[in-house]
Short mmCIF file of C-alpha atoms in Angstrom, two decimals:
data_model
loop_
_atom_site.label_atom_id
_atom_site.label_comp_id
_atom_site.label_asym_id
_atom_site.label_seq_id
_atom_site.Cartn_x
_atom_site.Cartn_y
_atom_site.Cartn_z
CA UNK A 1 -96.15 -79.12 39.87
CA UNK A 2 -96.83 -82.06 42.07
CA UNK A 3 -100.62 -82.65 42.71
CA UNK A 4 -101.35 -81.41 45.96
CA UNK A 5 -100.05 -78.11 44.61
CA UNK A 6 -101.90 -78.40 41.65
CA UNK A 7 -104.67 -78.78 43.49
CA UNK A 8 -104.07 -75.98 46.09
CA UNK A 9 -103.55 -73.75 42.96
CA UNK A 10 -107.22 -74.99 41.42
CA UNK A 11 -108.51 -74.27 44.70
CA UNK A 12 -107.79 -70.34 44.90
CA UNK A 13 -107.51 -69.45 41.47
CA UNK A 14 -111.46 -70.56 41.52
CA UNK A 15 -111.78 -68.58 44.73
CA UNK A 16 -110.37 -65.74 42.59
CA UNK A 17 -112.71 -65.76 40.30
CA UNK A 18 -111.46 -67.44 37.46
CA UNK A 19 -113.60 -69.63 35.59
CA UNK A 20 -112.81 -73.61 35.25
CA UNK A 21 -111.90 -73.15 31.67
CA UNK A 22 -109.70 -70.03 32.61
CA UNK A 23 -108.36 -72.39 35.44
CA UNK A 24 -107.52 -74.75 32.89
CA UNK A 25 -106.38 -72.59 30.34
CA UNK A 26 -103.52 -71.02 33.19
CA UNK A 27 -102.43 -74.54 34.34
CA UNK A 28 -101.81 -75.99 31.11
CA UNK A 29 -104.39 -78.75 31.86
CA UNK A 30 -107.59 -80.11 30.92
CA UNK A 31 -111.02 -78.81 32.58
CA UNK A 32 -111.29 -82.93 33.11
CA UNK A 33 -108.69 -82.36 35.20
CA UNK A 34 -109.73 -79.32 37.07
CA UNK A 35 -113.40 -81.33 37.80
CA UNK A 36 -111.27 -84.35 39.03
CA UNK A 37 -110.20 -81.89 41.67
CA UNK A 38 -113.25 -79.64 42.53
CA UNK A 39 -114.77 -82.93 43.32
CA UNK A 40 -112.22 -83.30 46.04
CA UNK A 41 -112.46 -82.28 49.96
CA UNK A 42 -108.47 -81.01 50.93
CA UNK A 43 -108.76 -84.49 53.46
CA UNK A 44 -109.82 -86.65 50.41
CA UNK A 45 -106.85 -85.23 48.23
CA UNK A 46 -104.18 -85.74 50.50
CA UNK A 47 -105.17 -89.67 51.50
CA UNK A 48 -105.12 -89.96 47.53
CA UNK A 49 -101.78 -87.59 47.17
CA UNK A 50 -100.62 -90.12 50.34
CA UNK A 51 -101.88 -93.14 48.73
CA UNK A 52 -99.96 -92.53 45.24
CA UNK A 53 -96.61 -92.62 47.11
CA UNK A 54 -97.02 -95.92 48.31
CA UNK A 55 -99.05 -97.59 45.59
CA UNK A 56 -97.14 -99.71 43.87
CA UNK A 57 -97.12 -98.68 40.07
CA UNK A 58 -97.42 -101.81 37.73
CA UNK A 59 -94.35 -101.11 35.78
CA UNK A 60 -92.51 -101.41 39.19
CA UNK A 61 -91.04 -104.70 38.74
CA UNK A 62 -89.66 -104.04 35.32
CA UNK A 63 -88.02 -100.28 36.91
CA UNK A 64 -83.91 -100.99 36.61
CA UNK A 65 -84.33 -102.86 33.46
CA UNK A 66 -86.09 -99.78 31.97
CA UNK A 67 -84.16 -97.56 33.90
CA UNK A 68 -81.01 -99.36 32.43
CA UNK A 69 -82.31 -98.94 29.11
CA UNK A 70 -82.83 -95.32 29.38
CA UNK A 71 -79.90 -95.04 30.86
CA UNK A 72 -77.59 -96.04 28.22
CA UNK A 73 -79.92 -94.46 25.74
CA UNK A 74 -80.78 -91.52 26.28
CA UNK A 75 -82.85 -90.45 23.45
CA UNK A 76 -84.92 -94.11 23.63
CA UNK A 77 -88.48 -93.36 23.57
CA UNK A 78 -91.97 -94.66 25.68
CA UNK A 79 -93.30 -95.59 22.30
CA UNK A 80 -89.69 -98.22 22.30
CA UNK A 81 -89.54 -98.64 25.95
CA UNK A 82 -93.18 -100.31 25.65
CA UNK A 83 -92.46 -102.47 22.18
CA UNK A 84 -88.63 -103.90 23.95
CA UNK A 85 -91.07 -104.83 27.26
CA UNK A 86 -93.71 -106.85 25.38
CA UNK A 87 -91.28 -108.38 22.95
CA UNK A 88 -89.39 -109.53 26.32
CA UNK A 89 -93.15 -110.39 27.42
CA UNK A 90 -95.49 -111.18 25.41
CA UNK A 91 -98.40 -111.81 28.02
CA UNK A 92 -97.64 -108.22 29.44
CA UNK A 93 -100.81 -106.17 29.23
CA UNK A 94 -100.21 -102.11 29.42
CA UNK A 95 -101.34 -99.08 28.34
CA UNK A 96 -98.77 -96.90 26.46
CA UNK A 97 -99.99 -94.03 28.25
CA UNK A 98 -98.94 -95.92 31.35
CA UNK A 99 -95.83 -95.84 30.03
CA UNK A 100 -95.24 -92.56 28.92
CA UNK A 101 -96.03 -91.43 32.24
CA UNK A 102 -94.04 -94.29 33.76
CA UNK A 103 -90.51 -93.18 31.92
CA UNK A 104 -91.72 -89.57 32.23
CA UNK A 105 -90.97 -90.36 35.78
CA UNK A 106 -88.17 -92.29 35.31
CA UNK A 107 -86.34 -89.24 33.30
CA UNK A 108 -87.87 -86.81 35.83
CA UNK A 109 -86.43 -88.75 39.52
CA UNK A 110 -83.15 -89.56 37.66
CA UNK A 111 -82.45 -86.68 35.38
CA UNK A 112 -82.03 -88.37 32.66
CA UNK A 113 -82.76 -85.86 29.25
CA UNK A 114 -84.33 -86.34 26.29
CA UNK A 115 -82.54 -85.49 23.09
CA UNK A 116 -85.27 -85.13 20.53
CA UNK A 117 -85.00 -83.34 16.43
CA UNK A 118 -88.65 -82.31 16.15
CA UNK A 119 -89.42 -82.05 12.61
CA UNK A 120 -92.91 -80.38 11.10
CA UNK A 121 -95.96 -82.34 7.78
CA UNK A 122 -98.49 -80.94 6.77
CA UNK A 123 -102.05 -82.58 6.96
CA UNK A 124 -103.11 -84.33 4.22
CA UNK A 125 -106.61 -86.03 3.47
CA UNK A 126 -106.86 -89.89 3.84
CA UNK A 127 -106.82 -92.04 0.30
CA UNK A 128 -109.82 -93.88 -0.45
CA UNK A 129 -109.18 -98.12 0.58
CA UNK A 130 -107.24 -99.90 -1.36
CA UNK A 131 -106.07 -96.68 -3.95
CA UNK A 132 -102.37 -96.33 -2.42
CA UNK A 133 -99.43 -97.89 -0.98
CA UNK A 134 -96.25 -95.66 -0.43
CA UNK A 135 -92.92 -97.29 -0.83
CA UNK A 136 -89.48 -95.81 0.12
CA UNK A 137 -85.87 -96.83 1.25
CA UNK A 138 -83.65 -96.59 4.43
CA UNK A 139 -80.82 -97.62 6.02
CA UNK A 140 -79.49 -97.99 9.65
CA UNK A 141 -76.30 -98.92 11.09
CA UNK A 142 -76.21 -101.33 13.53
CA UNK A 143 -74.23 -102.57 16.00
CA UNK A 144 -73.01 -106.49 16.47
CA UNK A 145 -72.84 -108.50 18.99
CA UNK A 146 -69.00 -107.81 18.47
CA UNK A 147 -69.54 -104.24 18.71
CA UNK A 148 -68.79 -103.92 14.99
CA UNK A 149 -70.74 -101.60 13.14
CA UNK A 150 -72.97 -102.89 10.27
CA UNK A 151 -74.82 -101.23 7.59
CA UNK A 152 -78.22 -102.47 6.78
CA UNK A 153 -81.06 -101.43 4.07
CA UNK A 154 -84.82 -101.33 4.13
CA UNK A 155 -87.56 -101.39 1.83
CA UNK A 156 -91.30 -100.34 3.23
CA UNK A 157 -94.75 -100.50 2.34
CA UNK A 158 -97.39 -98.87 3.47
CA UNK A 159 -101.62 -98.53 2.57
CA UNK A 160 -102.58 -95.46 2.90
CA UNK A 161 -105.55 -95.68 4.16
CA UNK A 162 -105.15 -98.54 7.23
CA UNK A 163 -101.86 -97.25 7.95
CA UNK A 164 -100.83 -101.02 7.65
CA UNK A 165 -97.19 -101.21 6.82
CA UNK A 166 -94.57 -104.19 5.55
CA UNK A 167 -90.91 -103.83 5.54
CA UNK A 168 -88.00 -106.02 3.87
CA UNK A 169 -83.94 -105.17 5.39
CA UNK A 170 -81.03 -106.52 3.38
CA UNK A 171 -77.31 -106.42 4.92
CA UNK A 172 -76.07 -105.68 1.01
CA UNK A 173 -77.41 -102.09 -1.12
CA UNK A 174 -80.92 -103.27 -3.21
CA UNK A 175 -80.85 -104.08 -6.38
CA UNK A 176 -83.47 -103.93 -8.79
CA UNK A 177 -84.44 -107.76 -8.93
CA UNK A 178 -84.19 -107.18 -5.00
CA UNK A 179 -87.19 -104.28 -5.19
CA UNK A 180 -89.35 -106.49 -7.59
CA UNK A 181 -88.95 -109.44 -5.02
CA UNK A 182 -89.92 -106.91 -2.03
CA UNK A 183 -93.01 -105.98 -3.73
CA UNK A 184 -93.83 -109.71 -4.71
CA UNK A 185 -94.01 -110.28 -0.47
CA UNK A 186 -95.67 -107.21 -0.03
CA UNK A 187 -98.56 -107.91 -2.37
CA UNK A 188 -98.70 -111.42 -0.47
CA UNK A 189 -98.49 -109.57 2.60
CA UNK A 190 -101.39 -107.04 1.54
CA UNK A 191 -103.30 -109.97 0.06
CA UNK A 192 -103.94 -107.55 -3.19
CA UNK A 193 -102.67 -104.94 -5.10
CA UNK A 194 -103.27 -101.05 -4.97
CA UNK A 195 -104.84 -98.73 -7.26
CA UNK A 196 -101.28 -97.10 -7.70
CA UNK A 197 -98.35 -97.25 -5.79
CA UNK A 198 -95.87 -93.92 -4.88
CA UNK A 199 -92.06 -93.34 -4.87
CA UNK A 200 -89.81 -91.55 -4.10
CA UNK A 201 -86.71 -90.42 -7.37
CA UNK A 202 -84.69 -93.87 -7.38
CA UNK A 203 -82.59 -95.27 -9.71
CA UNK A 204 -82.95 -98.58 -8.86
CA UNK A 205 -86.75 -97.90 -10.41
CA UNK A 206 -86.35 -94.74 -11.97
CA UNK A 207 -84.61 -93.75 -15.32
CA UNK A 208 -85.49 -89.75 -15.31
CA UNK A 209 -88.51 -88.03 -14.94
CA UNK A 210 -88.91 -87.37 -18.62
CA UNK A 211 -91.66 -84.14 -17.95
CA UNK A 212 -93.68 -86.68 -16.82
CA UNK A 213 -93.11 -89.66 -19.10
CA UNK A 214 -91.26 -92.16 -16.89
CA UNK A 215 -88.57 -93.65 -18.39
CA UNK A 216 -88.20 -96.58 -15.45
CA UNK A 217 -85.46 -99.21 -15.54
CA UNK A 218 -85.75 -101.79 -18.22
CA UNK A 219 -86.41 -105.00 -15.35
CA UNK A 220 -89.04 -102.58 -13.54
CA UNK A 221 -90.31 -101.55 -16.45
CA UNK A 222 -90.83 -105.77 -17.17
CA UNK A 223 -92.30 -106.49 -13.90
CA UNK A 224 -94.83 -102.55 -13.76
CA UNK A 225 -95.92 -104.31 -17.54
CA UNK A 226 -96.57 -108.15 -16.34
CA UNK A 227 -98.36 -106.92 -13.26
CA UNK A 228 -100.03 -103.61 -14.27
CA UNK A 229 -99.02 -101.38 -11.89
CA UNK A 230 -100.08 -97.53 -11.71
CA UNK A 231 -96.88 -95.79 -10.57
CA UNK A 232 -96.21 -92.06 -9.38
CA UNK A 233 -93.28 -90.53 -8.84
CA UNK A 234 -93.33 -87.59 -6.15
CA UNK A 235 -91.06 -84.90 -7.55
CA UNK A 236 -87.94 -83.92 -5.73
CA UNK A 237 -88.25 -81.58 -2.38
CA UNK A 238 -92.44 -82.87 -2.14
CA UNK A 239 -92.32 -84.86 0.87
CA UNK A 240 -95.87 -84.16 1.68
CA UNK A 241 -96.80 -86.13 -0.93
CA UNK A 242 -95.54 -89.33 0.41
CA UNK A 243 -95.62 -88.21 4.02
CA UNK A 244 -96.81 -91.70 5.40
CA UNK A 245 -94.30 -93.37 3.91
CA UNK A 246 -92.11 -90.58 5.64
CA UNK A 247 -93.31 -91.47 8.73
CA UNK A 248 -93.00 -95.59 8.49
CA UNK A 249 -89.04 -94.87 8.17
CA UNK A 250 -88.66 -92.92 10.69
CA UNK A 251 -90.88 -95.49 13.01
CA UNK A 252 -88.81 -98.16 11.61
CA UNK A 253 -85.50 -96.41 12.11
CA UNK A 254 -86.41 -95.27 15.67
CA UNK A 255 -89.37 -97.80 17.20
CA UNK A 256 -87.88 -101.03 16.33
CA UNK A 257 -84.20 -100.86 15.16
CA UNK A 258 -82.72 -98.40 17.16
CA UNK A 259 -80.40 -99.96 19.96
CA UNK A 260 -80.76 -103.38 18.79
CA UNK A 261 -78.21 -105.47 18.44
CA UNK A 262 -77.38 -107.17 14.71
CA UNK A 263 -76.71 -111.51 14.45
CA UNK A 264 -77.83 -112.16 11.21
CA UNK A 265 -79.97 -111.22 8.37
CA UNK A 266 -82.40 -114.03 8.86
CA UNK A 267 -83.40 -113.26 12.80
CA UNK A 268 -83.44 -109.69 11.65
CA UNK A 269 -86.08 -109.63 9.33
CA UNK A 270 -88.26 -112.12 11.44
CA UNK A 271 -87.48 -109.86 14.63
CA UNK A 272 -88.90 -107.50 12.17
CA UNK A 273 -92.17 -109.02 10.98
CA UNK A 274 -92.92 -110.01 14.82
CA UNK A 275 -92.77 -106.16 15.70
CA UNK A 276 -94.86 -105.57 12.57
CA UNK A 277 -98.00 -108.07 14.32
CA UNK A 278 -96.60 -106.85 17.89
CA UNK A 279 -96.45 -102.90 17.30
CA UNK A 280 -96.27 -101.44 13.92
CA UNK A 281 -99.39 -102.65 12.38
CA UNK A 282 -101.05 -103.31 16.20
CA UNK A 283 -100.40 -99.83 18.03
CA UNK A 284 -102.68 -97.39 17.47
CA UNK A 285 -101.90 -94.69 14.65
CA UNK A 286 -101.83 -91.30 16.89
CA UNK A 287 -103.97 -89.62 13.68
CA UNK A 288 -106.35 -92.26 12.77
CA UNK A 289 -106.85 -93.47 16.43
CA UNK A 290 -107.18 -96.97 15.30
CA UNK A 291 -105.07 -100.04 14.99
CA UNK A 292 -103.92 -100.58 11.41
CA UNK A 293 -104.90 -104.37 11.90
CA UNK A 294 -108.65 -103.68 12.61
CA UNK A 295 -108.45 -100.85 9.26
CA UNK A 296 -106.80 -103.75 6.92
CA UNK A 297 -109.35 -105.99 7.16
CA UNK A 298 -111.98 -103.43 5.69
CA UNK A 299 -109.10 -101.84 2.94
CA UNK A 300 -107.79 -105.80 1.78
CA UNK A 301 -111.22 -106.33 0.18
CA UNK A 302 -110.87 -103.32 -1.48
CA UNK A 303 -107.46 -104.40 -3.52
CA UNK A 304 -106.94 -106.44 -6.53
CA UNK A 305 -106.31 -109.89 -6.05
CA UNK A 306 -103.01 -111.42 -6.99
CA UNK A 307 -103.90 -114.24 -9.53
CA UNK A 308 -100.87 -115.48 -11.36
CA UNK A 309 -97.43 -116.28 -9.06
CA UNK A 310 -94.18 -114.95 -11.01
CA UNK A 311 -91.09 -116.22 -10.60
CA UNK A 312 -88.56 -113.05 -10.21
CA UNK A 313 -85.46 -114.00 -12.14
CA UNK A 314 -82.17 -112.03 -10.63
CA UNK A 315 -80.45 -110.43 -13.95
CA UNK A 316 -77.39 -109.15 -12.01
CA UNK A 317 -75.70 -107.33 -14.36
CA UNK A 318 -72.18 -108.78 -15.77
CA UNK A 319 -73.40 -111.84 -13.99
CA UNK A 320 -72.19 -115.76 -14.48
CA UNK A 321 -72.72 -118.86 -13.84
CA UNK A 322 -70.62 -121.67 -12.47
CA UNK A 323 -71.32 -125.28 -12.14
CA UNK A 324 -71.22 -126.89 -8.19
CA UNK A 325 -69.25 -130.07 -7.86
CA UNK A 326 -70.34 -132.71 -6.58
CA UNK A 327 -67.89 -131.51 -3.04
CA UNK A 328 -70.36 -128.29 -2.45
CA UNK A 329 -67.87 -125.77 -3.99
CA UNK A 330 -67.69 -123.71 -7.17
CA UNK A 331 -64.75 -122.93 -9.65
CA UNK A 332 -64.30 -118.53 -10.00
CA UNK A 333 -60.72 -117.58 -11.45
CA UNK A 334 -58.38 -120.17 -10.18
CA UNK A 335 -60.06 -120.67 -6.59
CA UNK A 336 -62.70 -122.89 -5.18
CA UNK A 337 -65.52 -121.45 -3.01
CA UNK A 338 -67.36 -122.98 -0.75
CA UNK A 339 -71.18 -124.03 -0.88
CA UNK A 340 -73.93 -125.32 2.15
CA UNK A 341 -74.10 -128.34 2.17
CA UNK A 342 -76.61 -130.35 0.10
CA UNK A 343 -76.38 -127.75 -2.58
CA UNK A 344 -74.57 -129.83 -5.05
CA UNK A 345 -78.09 -132.29 -4.87
CA UNK A 346 -80.16 -129.11 -5.42
CA UNK A 347 -78.65 -127.24 -7.56
CA UNK A 348 -76.76 -128.22 -11.29
CA UNK A 349 -75.28 -124.58 -11.83
CA UNK A 350 -75.42 -121.48 -10.02
CA UNK A 351 -74.90 -117.38 -10.63
CA UNK A 352 -72.17 -115.81 -9.25
CA UNK A 353 -70.89 -111.79 -9.45
CA UNK A 354 -68.41 -109.90 -7.56
CA UNK A 355 -69.27 -106.54 -5.28
CA UNK A 356 -67.86 -103.37 -5.23
CA UNK A 357 -65.72 -104.30 -1.73
CA UNK A 358 -64.21 -107.02 -3.31
CA UNK A 359 -66.50 -109.81 -2.42
CA UNK A 360 -67.93 -112.97 -4.77
CA UNK A 361 -72.23 -113.30 -4.56
CA UNK A 362 -73.17 -116.93 -5.12
CA UNK A 363 -77.17 -117.13 -5.80
CA UNK A 364 -79.74 -119.03 -6.92
CA UNK A 365 -80.60 -118.02 -10.75
CA UNK A 366 -84.08 -118.61 -10.45
CA UNK A 367 -85.07 -117.00 -7.40
CA UNK A 368 -81.98 -114.38 -6.79
CA UNK A 369 -81.71 -115.82 -3.50
CA UNK A 370 -78.07 -115.51 -2.15
CA UNK A 371 -76.69 -118.44 -0.62
CA UNK A 372 -73.10 -117.77 0.07
CA UNK A 373 -70.63 -114.90 0.15
CA UNK A 374 -66.56 -115.01 0.49
CA UNK A 375 -63.86 -112.09 0.55
CA UNK A 376 -62.51 -112.94 -3.02
CA UNK A 377 -58.57 -113.24 -1.49
CA UNK A 378 -55.05 -112.14 -3.89
CA UNK A 379 -53.67 -115.43 -5.69
CA UNK A 380 -54.78 -118.30 -7.42
CA UNK A 381 -55.46 -122.00 -6.41
CA UNK A 382 -56.91 -121.34 -2.52
CA UNK A 383 -59.68 -122.60 -1.11
CA UNK A 384 -61.80 -120.65 0.83
CA UNK A 385 -64.01 -121.72 3.35
CA UNK A 386 -67.53 -121.25 5.22
CA UNK A 387 -67.13 -122.65 8.14
CA UNK A 388 -70.91 -123.10 8.53
CA UNK A 389 -70.67 -124.84 5.04
CA UNK A 390 -68.68 -127.37 7.31
CA UNK A 391 -71.29 -129.04 9.17
CA UNK A 392 -74.80 -129.81 8.63
CA UNK A 393 -76.25 -127.39 11.54
CA UNK A 394 -79.12 -129.54 12.26
CA UNK A 395 -76.96 -131.81 14.10
CA UNK A 396 -75.46 -131.72 17.18
CA UNK A 397 -78.23 -129.13 19.21
CA UNK A 398 -78.45 -131.59 21.66
CA UNK A 399 -74.78 -131.94 22.51
CA UNK A 400 -74.15 -127.83 21.72
CA UNK A 401 -77.15 -127.48 24.18
CA UNK A 402 -75.45 -130.04 26.94
CA UNK A 403 -71.63 -128.26 26.77
CA UNK A 404 -73.48 -124.45 27.95
CA UNK A 405 -75.86 -126.11 30.47
CA UNK A 406 -72.34 -127.69 31.79
CA UNK A 407 -71.38 -123.93 32.30
CA UNK A 408 -73.39 -122.92 34.88
CA UNK A 409 -73.24 -124.01 39.02
CA UNK A 410 -77.24 -124.76 38.24
CA UNK A 411 -76.93 -127.12 35.18
CA UNK A 412 -80.58 -128.23 35.76
CA UNK A 413 -81.79 -124.52 36.27
CA UNK A 414 -79.78 -123.29 33.06
CA UNK A 415 -80.91 -126.66 31.17
CA UNK A 416 -85.32 -125.58 32.02
CA UNK A 417 -83.87 -122.06 30.25
CA UNK A 418 -82.06 -123.16 27.10
CA UNK A 419 -84.48 -125.58 26.49
CA UNK A 420 -86.94 -122.35 26.40
CA UNK A 421 -84.64 -121.13 23.40
CA UNK A 422 -84.81 -123.53 21.70
CA UNK A 423 -88.75 -123.72 21.29
CA UNK A 424 -88.83 -120.07 20.93
CA UNK A 425 -86.33 -119.74 18.49
CA UNK A 426 -85.78 -123.08 16.89
CA UNK A 427 -84.11 -122.09 13.36
CA UNK A 428 -81.42 -120.16 15.37
CA UNK A 429 -80.73 -121.93 19.03
CA UNK A 430 -77.17 -122.33 17.63
CA UNK A 431 -76.81 -118.55 17.50
CA UNK A 432 -78.84 -118.25 20.62
CA UNK A 433 -76.21 -121.06 22.42
CA UNK A 434 -72.69 -119.37 20.97
CA UNK A 435 -74.04 -116.27 22.48
CA UNK A 436 -74.50 -117.34 26.22
CA UNK A 437 -71.23 -119.47 25.71
CA UNK A 438 -69.88 -116.77 25.03
CA UNK A 439 -70.89 -115.02 28.58
CA UNK A 440 -70.10 -117.73 30.25
CA UNK A 441 -66.58 -117.63 28.77
CA UNK A 442 -66.54 -113.84 30.17
CA UNK A 443 -67.91 -114.07 33.52
CA UNK A 444 -67.57 -115.15 36.74
CA UNK A 445 -69.88 -118.44 37.95
CA UNK A 446 -71.91 -116.20 40.03
CA UNK A 447 -72.77 -112.98 38.28
CA UNK A 448 -73.79 -116.05 35.87
CA UNK A 449 -76.37 -117.69 38.31
CA UNK A 450 -78.25 -114.24 39.42
CA UNK A 451 -78.68 -113.33 35.52
CA UNK A 452 -79.63 -116.67 35.06
CA UNK A 453 -82.19 -116.33 38.24
CA UNK A 454 -83.40 -112.43 36.97
CA UNK A 455 -83.92 -114.11 33.31
CA UNK A 456 -86.40 -116.89 34.62
CA UNK A 457 -87.59 -114.74 37.09
CA UNK A 458 -88.57 -111.62 34.72
CA UNK A 459 -89.45 -114.91 31.73
CA UNK A 460 -86.80 -112.76 29.72
CA UNK A 461 -85.93 -116.04 26.83
CA UNK A 462 -83.36 -114.59 24.52
CA UNK A 463 -79.71 -115.28 24.65
CA UNK A 464 -80.06 -111.33 23.75
CA UNK A 465 -82.00 -110.71 27.11
CA UNK A 466 -79.68 -112.99 29.18
CA UNK A 467 -76.43 -111.12 27.20
CA UNK A 468 -77.95 -107.62 29.08
CA UNK A 469 -78.95 -108.71 32.41
CA UNK A 470 -75.11 -109.95 32.38
CA UNK A 471 -73.98 -106.34 31.55
CA UNK A 472 -76.55 -104.31 33.37
CA UNK A 473 -75.85 -106.31 36.87
CA UNK A 474 -71.88 -105.59 35.71
CA UNK A 475 -72.69 -102.12 35.87
CA UNK A 476 -74.60 -101.84 38.92
CA UNK A 477 -71.62 -104.08 40.92
CA UNK A 478 -69.21 -101.71 39.61
CA UNK A 479 -71.53 -98.54 40.84
CA UNK A 480 -72.17 -100.91 44.40
CA UNK A 481 -68.64 -101.11 45.10
CA UNK A 482 -67.58 -97.10 43.74
CA UNK A 483 -70.33 -96.46 46.93
CA UNK A 484 -68.41 -98.96 49.39
CA UNK A 485 -65.25 -97.58 48.60
CA UNK A 486 -66.04 -94.16 49.90
CA UNK A 487 -68.74 -95.26 52.50
CA UNK A 488 -66.59 -94.67 55.58
CA UNK A 489 -66.35 -90.93 54.44
CA UNK A 490 -69.80 -90.57 53.55
CA UNK A 491 -73.25 -90.54 55.79
CA UNK A 492 -75.76 -90.84 52.91
CA UNK A 493 -79.65 -88.92 54.48
CA UNK A 494 -81.63 -91.19 52.64
CA UNK A 495 -81.35 -94.15 50.27
CA UNK A 496 -84.12 -95.19 47.99
CA UNK A 497 -81.98 -97.68 46.81
CA UNK A 498 -78.95 -99.18 47.33
CA UNK A 499 -76.69 -97.08 44.77
CA UNK A 500 -78.18 -93.83 44.80
CA UNK A 501 -78.22 -91.28 47.15
CA UNK A 502 -80.90 -88.17 47.54
CA UNK A 503 -80.81 -85.48 49.76
CA UNK A 504 -84.55 -83.66 50.46
CA UNK A 505 -85.56 -80.75 52.00
CA UNK A 506 -87.31 -80.73 54.49
CA UNK A 507 -91.04 -80.46 53.72
CA UNK A 508 -94.01 -79.97 55.90
CA UNK A 509 -96.58 -82.67 56.58
CA UNK A 510 -99.41 -82.62 54.53
CA UNK A 511 -102.10 -82.34 57.08
CA UNK A 512 -101.01 -79.12 57.74
CA UNK A 513 -101.62 -78.06 54.51
CA UNK A 514 -105.45 -80.32 55.05
CA UNK A 515 -105.88 -78.28 58.46
CA UNK A 516 -105.80 -74.64 57.10
CA UNK A 517 -108.04 -75.18 53.71
CA UNK A 518 -110.61 -77.14 55.91
CA UNK A 519 -110.35 -74.48 58.48
CA UNK A 520 -110.28 -71.19 55.75
CA UNK A 521 -113.60 -73.49 53.91
CA UNK A 522 -115.68 -73.52 57.05
#
């Protein structure tokens, strides 16, 4: 029902003697909507409806971009649309209701149905401030820039009262040592330790419930005693005990990770922490109606301070150590494996362990930090090298940037754009440049120029954004070519855009109804 139809329906129901509350209930709207409509005369309502049809909306600038997201990902939520917009345009200030309404209109206009899978939860009371953190694991399958699929794992933490969150990702399964390290990072993020930590039954932490007397893994029991943690493990089929973290895991999957392209685990984690600050902990919570970051400023005062620093020593099961040679390699089973340049000057030995997928994991024993991962070959006497280990990645960026800029017709504009990328992603500029270079080899000069102009105009400073815009323009041109091929046989009746034809049934002018209403009210 459009606004004018609703206005007429409200007027008719009121004249029939229905109360305002009954009218609101019958039409499925709020009473404030009824009051607003009753305050307007028919002529005022007609002018307002007409102004809505011609008024430019705040998100019209991003209409084509949002529409491309919805068409490619029909299950995309309005909340994720808002997060993606603000990720690409940090200065954009837009309300949640505005984005929801705009996305709803686009879905209706272009007939894009949203897929949903609702789940019911039972309400439980809030814990006191500083009392509880809930912890859980999750995993997602992401597409890489090469359109391959990779499985990622994450651990998430949430303070039960403020809903303030933290998360970490790995591109391999978590070990107990990884879990302990994530706890240390989480306590640093939260600036303290809660009264209790609530977990699901996970083999990385719990060996057995033992009738309520928990038997923990050896490593986690030692960590629990050192940190003096109070643990509680949920019983099976008892999701309500950790409903907060269940929601957080779903929020991370569907708002942050869904449809996002994976490049490498370092940039993925960095994007995740930016998302926490921008959306995860800043967005107003649907239940508390408060921003988690604001409530956290009070709750952190109730946490137990982290006094001592713990060095988490990685004790991989069946792991061994190897000496680092001056050519930055190690020897393992008659083969040599490369390490990042500079490893020899920092470490005398490293730890190694074979993974289940036939890879050799090389890590720093003191911290457990993974520094290299190689496929174990068949045979002996091989030198297995990672090309990223053969050069100093801090050098040659200027030359690389210049090489990429030369692929564009307007080198000066390209240089300015790439320089902005370098300022925004100093740690990942080489990855950014490689993505753009790949696009320049696949596409025409004209298409690249249009994409560069669109990115500058929309202030989209990211290689993935540039790639998205290139693909979007290509799709648009393919649709336009199809429309042009059939132009001789098709006569558009009413064109709203260059690639969509719409036909509308004849409609009577609003003035006709205005005259009738005003005549009836005299």
